[in-house]
Tab-separated table of C-alpha atoms in Angstrom:
chain	number	residue	atom	x	y	z
Q	397	MET	CA	15.237	16.151	-23.679
Q	398	ILE	CA	17.626	13.288	-24.369
Q	399	ALA	CA	18.720	11.222	-21.393
Q	400	THR	CA	22.357	11.855	-20.502
Q	401	GLN	CA	22.687	9.476	-17.543
Q	402	LYS	CA	21.691	5.833	-17.275
Q	403	VAL	CA	19.798	5.594	-13.994
Q	404	VAL	CA	18.799	7.496	-10.870
Q	405	VAL	CA	17.609	6.011	-7.569
Q	406	ILE	CA	14.451	7.739	-6.301
Q	407	VAL	CA	13.470	7.503	-2.624
Q	408	PRO	CA	10.068	9.019	-1.752
Q	409	ILE	CA	10.130	10.476	1.780
Q	410	TYR	CA	7.232	12.403	3.289
Q	411	LYS	CA	8.364	12.739	6.933
Q	412	ASN	CA	11.545	13.301	8.923
Q	413	GLU	CA	11.052	10.537	11.483
Q	414	LEU	CA	12.448	7.208	10.325
Q	415	SER	CA	11.605	3.868	11.898
Q	416	ALA	CA	14.358	1.418	12.789
Q	417	LEU	CA	13.491	-0.725	9.761
Q	418	GLU	CA	13.471	2.272	7.418
Q	419	LYS	CA	16.964	3.118	8.621
Q	420	VAL	CA	18.037	-0.419	7.742
Q	421	ALA	CA	16.630	-0.010	4.222
Q	422	LEU	CA	18.421	3.307	3.688
Q	423	ALA	CA	21.701	2.062	5.138
Q	424	GLN	CA	21.679	-0.887	2.751
Q	425	MET	CA	20.736	1.309	-0.194
Q	426	GLN	CA	23.607	3.663	0.623
Q	427	ARG	CA	25.992	0.708	0.872
Q	428	VAL	CA	24.915	-1.184	-2.260
Q	429	LEU	CA	23.916	1.639	-4.610
Q	430	ALA	CA	26.547	4.212	-3.695
Q	431	ALA	CA	27.750	4.406	-7.304
Q	432	TYR	CA	24.468	5.914	-8.550
Q	433	PRO	CA	22.699	9.256	-8.088
Q	434	ARG	CA	20.307	8.863	-5.142
Q	435	ILE	CA	17.626	11.510	-4.879
Q	436	VAL	CA	14.988	12.115	-2.211
Q	437	VAL	CA	11.556	13.011	-3.565
Q	438	LYS	CA	9.717	14.990	-0.902
Q	439	PRO	CA	6.949	17.520	-0.165
Q	440	GLU	CA	7.828	21.168	-0.774
Q	441	SER	CA	7.167	21.988	2.888
Q	442	LEU	CA	9.503	19.303	4.261
Q	443	VAL	CA	13.002	20.350	5.316
Q	444	LEU	CA	15.060	17.176	5.523
Q	445	SER	CA	16.457	16.341	8.955
Q	446	ASP	CA	20.113	15.755	9.722
Q	447	GLU	CA	19.259	12.083	10.215
Q	448	ILE	CA	18.028	11.730	6.643
Q	449	ALA	CA	20.922	13.815	5.340
Q	450	SER	CA	23.320	11.398	7.047
Q	451	PHE	CA	22.470	8.801	4.400
Q	452	ASN	CA	24.387	10.885	1.861
Q	453	PHE	CA	21.772	11.412	-0.808
Q	454	THR	CA	23.137	13.181	-3.854
Q	455	GLY	CA	20.147	15.484	-4.228
Q	456	GLU	CA	16.498	16.199	-3.525
Q	457	GLU	CA	13.470	17.099	-5.612
Q	458	SER	CA	10.376	18.711	-4.121
Q	459	PHE	CA	6.799	18.402	-5.337
Q	460	GLU	CA	3.538	19.932	-4.143
Q	461	ASP	CA	2.495	18.692	-0.723
Q	462	HIS	CA	-0.763	17.138	-1.922
Q	463	PHE	CA	1.224	14.421	-3.701
Q	464	PHE	CA	2.294	13.102	-0.282
Q	465	LYS	CA	-1.118	13.044	1.398
Q	466	GLY	CA	-1.734	9.309	1.694
Q	467	ILE	CA	-1.818	6.644	-0.987
Q	468	GLU	CA	-4.136	8.719	-3.195
Q	469	GLY	CA	-1.573	11.507	-3.359
Q	470	TYR	CA	1.258	9.093	-4.065
Q	471	ASN	CA	-0.752	7.458	-6.857
Q	472	ALA	CA	-1.269	10.886	-8.403
Q	473	LEU	CA	2.472	11.605	-8.257
Q	474	MET	CA	3.414	8.286	-9.861
Q	475	LEU	CA	0.869	8.928	-12.638
Q	476	SER	CA	2.035	12.500	-13.259
Q	477	ASP	CA	3.942	13.747	-16.291
Q	478	ILE	CA	5.325	16.449	-13.984
Q	479	PHE	CA	7.082	13.767	-11.949
Q	480	TYR	CA	8.638	11.908	-14.874
Q	481	GLY	CA	9.417	15.157	-16.647
Q	482	ARG	CA	11.672	16.141	-13.756
Q	483	PHE	CA	13.937	13.145	-14.479
Q	484	LEU	CA	14.163	13.136	-18.270
Q	485	GLY	CA	17.915	13.523	-17.921
Q	486	TYR	CA	18.019	9.827	-16.987
Q	487	GLU	CA	17.153	6.782	-19.056
Q	488	PHE	CA	15.824	4.850	-16.047
Q	489	MET	CA	14.667	5.501	-12.517
Q	490	LEU	CA	14.673	2.977	-9.700
Q	491	ILE	CA	11.815	3.690	-7.301
Q	492	HIS	CA	13.059	2.583	-3.879
Q	493	GLN	CA	10.402	3.026	-1.203
Q	494	LEU	CA	11.360	2.941	2.465
Q	495	ASP	CA	10.113	-0.648	2.763
Q	496	ALA	CA	12.365	-1.892	-0.040
Q	497	PHE	CA	15.757	-3.576	0.330
Q	498	VAL	CA	18.476	-4.339	-2.212
Q	499	PHE	CA	20.844	-7.276	-1.748
Q	500	THR	CA	23.482	-6.738	-4.435
Q	501	ASP	CA	24.321	-4.160	-7.076
Q	502	GLU	CA	22.658	-5.561	-10.176
Q	503	LEU	CA	21.144	-2.236	-11.186
Q	504	ALA	CA	23.272	-1.717	-14.299
Q	505	LEU	CA	22.517	-5.271	-15.399
Q	506	TRP	CA	18.778	-4.644	-15.232
Q	507	CYS	CA	19.109	-1.306	-17.015
Q	508	ASN	CA	20.695	-3.182	-19.911
Q	509	GLN	CA	17.649	-5.424	-20.320
Q	510	PRO	CA	15.038	-4.507	-22.968
Q	511	TYR	CA	12.302	-3.730	-20.436
Q	512	ASP	CA	10.395	-0.525	-19.716
Q	513	TYR	CA	9.009	-1.586	-16.338
Q	514	ILE	CA	10.037	-4.205	-13.785
Q	515	GLY	CA	8.667	-4.874	-10.310
Q	516	ALA	CA	7.994	-7.828	-8.048
Q	517	PRO	CA	5.379	-10.133	-9.612
Q	518	TRP	CA	2.142	-10.828	-7.770
Q	519	ILE	CA	2.449	-14.521	-6.938
Q	520	PRO	CA	-0.504	-16.475	-5.479
Q	521	PRO	CA	0.348	-18.524	-2.370
Q	522	GLY	CA	-0.611	-22.003	-3.544
Q	523	LYS	CA	0.466	-24.417	-6.248
Q	524	TYR	CA	-1.691	-25.839	-9.006
Q	525	PRO	CA	-2.777	-29.443	-8.346
Q	526	ASP	CA	-2.119	-30.492	-11.947
Q	527	ILE	CA	-1.159	-29.252	-15.411
Q	528	VAL	CA	-4.777	-29.040	-16.585
Q	529	LYS	CA	-5.651	-26.634	-13.776
Q	530	ALA	CA	-2.533	-24.593	-14.528
Q	531	ILE	CA	-3.431	-24.206	-18.211
Q	532	LYS	CA	-7.052	-23.366	-17.398
Q	533	SER	CA	-5.964	-20.712	-14.893
Q	534	LYS	CA	-3.536	-19.170	-17.370
Q	535	ILE	CA	-6.346	-18.768	-19.897
Q	536	GLN	CA	-8.561	-17.210	-17.217
Q	537	PHE	CA	-5.809	-14.759	-16.210
Q	538	TYR	CA	-5.481	-13.595	-19.797
Q	539	TYR	CA	-9.239	-13.279	-20.316
Q	540	HIS	CA	-9.839	-11.365	-17.084
Q	541	ALA	CA	-7.033	-8.881	-17.798
Q	542	ARG	CA	-7.776	-8.468	-21.493
Q	543	TYR	CA	-11.468	-7.752	-20.970
Q	544	ASN	CA	-11.215	-6.114	-17.546
Q	545	VAL	CA	-13.526	-8.597	-15.836
Q	546	GLN	CA	-15.051	-6.991	-12.745
Q	547	LYS	CA	-16.180	-8.393	-9.421
Q	548	ASN	CA	-18.236	-6.237	-7.044
Q	549	GLY	CA	-17.364	-3.157	-9.044
Q	550	VAL	CA	-13.582	-3.619	-9.006
Q	551	PRO	CA	-11.223	-5.592	-11.258
Q	552	SER	CA	-11.234	-9.334	-10.636
Q	553	PRO	CA	-8.300	-10.671	-8.553
Q	554	MET	CA	-7.456	-12.963	-11.466
Q	555	GLN	CA	-6.276	-9.894	-13.386
Q	556	TYR	CA	-3.251	-9.598	-11.111
Q	557	GLU	CA	-2.057	-13.145	-10.536
Q	558	TYR	CA	1.435	-13.667	-11.948
Q	559	LYS	CA	1.451	-10.113	-13.320
Q	560	VAL	CA	4.498	-7.808	-13.106
Q	561	GLY	CA	4.541	-5.948	-10.904
Q	562	ASN	CA	4.727	-4.067	-7.625
Q	563	GLY	CA	5.913	-0.463	-7.740
Q	564	GLY	CA	7.601	-0.259	-4.328
Q	565	LEU	CA	10.922	-1.391	-5.791
Q	566	SER	CA	10.576	-0.864	-9.514
Q	567	LEU	CA	12.657	0.113	-12.524
Q	568	ARG	CA	10.984	2.497	-14.977
Q	569	ARG	CA	12.123	3.809	-18.364
Q	570	VAL	CA	11.658	7.520	-17.780
Q	571	ASN	CA	10.936	8.778	-21.284
Q	572	LYS	CA	8.376	6.043	-21.922
Q	573	PHE	CA	6.573	6.721	-18.652
Q	574	HIS	CA	6.598	10.445	-19.365
Q	575	GLU	CA	5.050	9.927	-22.798
Q	576	LEU	CA	2.355	7.588	-21.495
Q	577	SER	CA	1.527	9.847	-18.554
Q	578	ILE	CA	0.518	12.416	-21.181
Q	579	SER	CA	-1.097	10.229	-23.846
Q	580	MET	CA	-3.088	8.124	-21.349
Q	581	ARG	CA	-4.129	11.008	-19.120
Q	582	HIS	CA	-7.837	10.277	-19.546
Q	583	LYS	CA	-7.456	6.709	-18.266
Q	584	MET	CA	-5.237	7.858	-15.403
Q	585	ASP	CA	-7.837	10.380	-14.317
Q	586	ILE	CA	-10.393	7.569	-14.053
Q	587	TYR	CA	-8.004	5.576	-11.858
Q	588	LEU	CA	-7.433	8.589	-9.628
Q	589	THR	CA	-11.149	8.879	-8.871
Q	590	ARG	CA	-11.077	5.407	-7.302
Q	591	HIS	CA	-9.682	4.659	-3.845
Q	592	GLU	CA	-9.588	0.851	-3.911
Q	593	HIS	CA	-6.148	-0.772	-4.018
Q	594	GLU	CA	-7.128	-2.323	-7.350
Q	595	PHE	CA	-6.595	1.161	-8.811
Q	596	ASN	CA	-3.144	1.864	-7.385
Q	597	GLU	CA	-0.545	3.351	-9.707
Q	598	ASP	CA	1.417	0.132	-10.149
Q	599	ILE	CA	-1.756	-1.653	-11.261
Q	600	PHE	CA	-2.130	0.981	-13.946
Q	601	TRP	CA	1.408	0.502	-15.246
Q	602	SER	CA	1.326	-3.282	-14.925
Q	603	ILE	CA	-2.089	-4.067	-16.382
Q	604	GLU	CA	-4.042	-1.093	-17.710
Q	605	VAL	CA	-1.336	0.213	-20.039
Q	606	ASN	CA	-1.011	-3.124	-21.859
Q	607	ARG	CA	-4.637	-4.209	-21.600
Q	608	LYS	CA	-5.471	-3.897	-25.306
Q	609	ARG	CA	-2.041	-3.630	-26.891
Q	610	LYS	CA	1.537	-3.774	-25.722
Q	611	LEU	CA	2.773	-0.274	-24.915
Q	612	LEU	CA	5.268	-1.192	-22.193
Q	613	LYS	CA	7.836	-3.964	-22.376
Q	614	ILE	CA	7.387	-5.921	-19.145
Q	615	PRO	CA	9.210	-9.183	-18.329
Q	616	SER	CA	7.606	-12.502	-17.511
Q	617	TRP	CA	6.926	-13.222	-13.864
Q	618	LYS	CA	9.767	-15.728	-13.824
Q	619	ALA	CA	12.249	-13.130	-15.062
Q	620	ALA	CA	10.840	-10.502	-12.691
Q	621	LEU	CA	11.410	-12.784	-9.690
Q	622	LYS	CA	15.130	-12.309	-10.280
Q	623	PHE	CA	14.628	-8.556	-9.941
Q	624	SER	CA	12.385	-8.357	-6.864
Q	625	ILE	CA	10.013	-10.360	-4.699
Q	626	GLU	CA	7.272	-9.293	-2.340
Q	627	GLN	CA	4.844	-11.923	-1.115
Q	628	PRO	CA	4.656	-14.728	-0.260
Q	629	PRO	CA	8.458	-14.557	0.150
Q	630	ALA	CA	9.115	-18.250	0.813
Q	631	ARG	CA	7.225	-19.318	-2.292
Q	632	CYS	CA	8.864	-16.591	-4.380
Q	633	ILE	CA	12.335	-17.727	-3.323
Q	634	GLU	CA	11.400	-21.321	-4.121
Q	635	LEU	CA	10.167	-20.313	-7.585
Q	636	ASN	CA	13.428	-18.407	-8.102
Q	637	ASN	CA	15.474	-21.595	-7.665
Q	638	ASN	CA	16.172	-20.663	-4.027
Q	639	GLN	CA	18.193	-17.638	-5.132
Q	640	LEU	CA	17.908	-14.133	-3.718
Q	641	PRO	CA	16.796	-11.492	-6.223
Q	642	PHE	CA	18.268	-8.029	-6.727
Q	643	GLY	CA	15.907	-6.758	-4.036
Q	644	CYS	CA	12.600	-7.145	-2.228
Q	645	HIS	CA	9.636	-5.069	-1.113
Q	646	ALA	CA	7.388	-5.097	1.979
Q	647	TRP	CA	9.910	-7.249	3.833
Q	648	ASP	CA	8.798	-5.676	7.114
Q	649	LEU	CA	5.566	-7.704	6.848
Q	650	TYR	CA	7.516	-10.969	7.075
Q	651	PRO	CA	10.212	-10.382	9.715
Q	652	ASP	CA	10.521	-14.036	10.732
Q	653	PHE	CA	11.278	-15.077	7.166
Q	654	TRP	CA	13.734	-12.274	6.433
Q	655	ARG	CA	15.502	-12.126	9.811
Q	656	PRO	CA	18.169	-14.806	9.109
Q	657	ILE	CA	18.740	-13.469	5.593
Q	658	PHE	CA	19.155	-9.889	6.770
Q	659	LYS	CA	21.530	-11.115	9.458
Q	660	THR	CA	23.912	-12.284	6.720
Q	661	CYS	CA	23.803	-8.704	5.397
Q	662	GLY	CA	24.766	-7.365	8.826
Q	663	TYR	CA	21.357	-6.254	10.113
Q	664	GLN	CA	19.291	-7.338	13.110
Q	665	ILE	CA	15.559	-6.918	12.488
């Protein structure tokens, strides 16, 4: 199927009760991304409440309940050709989890970039003491990711540093993800047997897919910071020339940092 629309906003929801912060995220999404199709992805057994309906989603898509049973189920959904196949009528999807927040409508701008996947980069908290240490670390990052260096039976943390990126607010080229979710099924099945966070679905798309050769076009961490940030937020903002990105993820973990910024958007958190 050939994509007929540019982008759809996907909001995974597995329950009818929304927290106060989740309501903030949905209110902002409705305000900023009102020009785009906004679809709830939910369990088949869930009938959406009037409260959720009040956010004026343009549609809903239901999947088998087991896809919403914890992080393992969600990983299986995000690694499923069934999921991406449902949205082949769109060129891109924006995954917008309930702990994501968008500041301005830059979605069309990002859809016009040459990337297949964009998410918040994983930024370490500290700075390098000197240029020699920075170069040495960069070489180590490449080596650990390229050769899947393990520590205590799981991928080394150095595989993820400065990699792009987190799936909670992420832009995905639908057809490419659909193709890879079929052709790389054997590797995905290995990931789905593991329960450590090092085997989450966004790790697969960010690192595993491009481990040996480049199958997904993913931006540099510096470019990705303009799309989304996660943690540590203060350092990410500093690295982004003190500019807010298109959006952020897991902001509820840093309320003191985000409170004054959200206040300028009209929200008390």
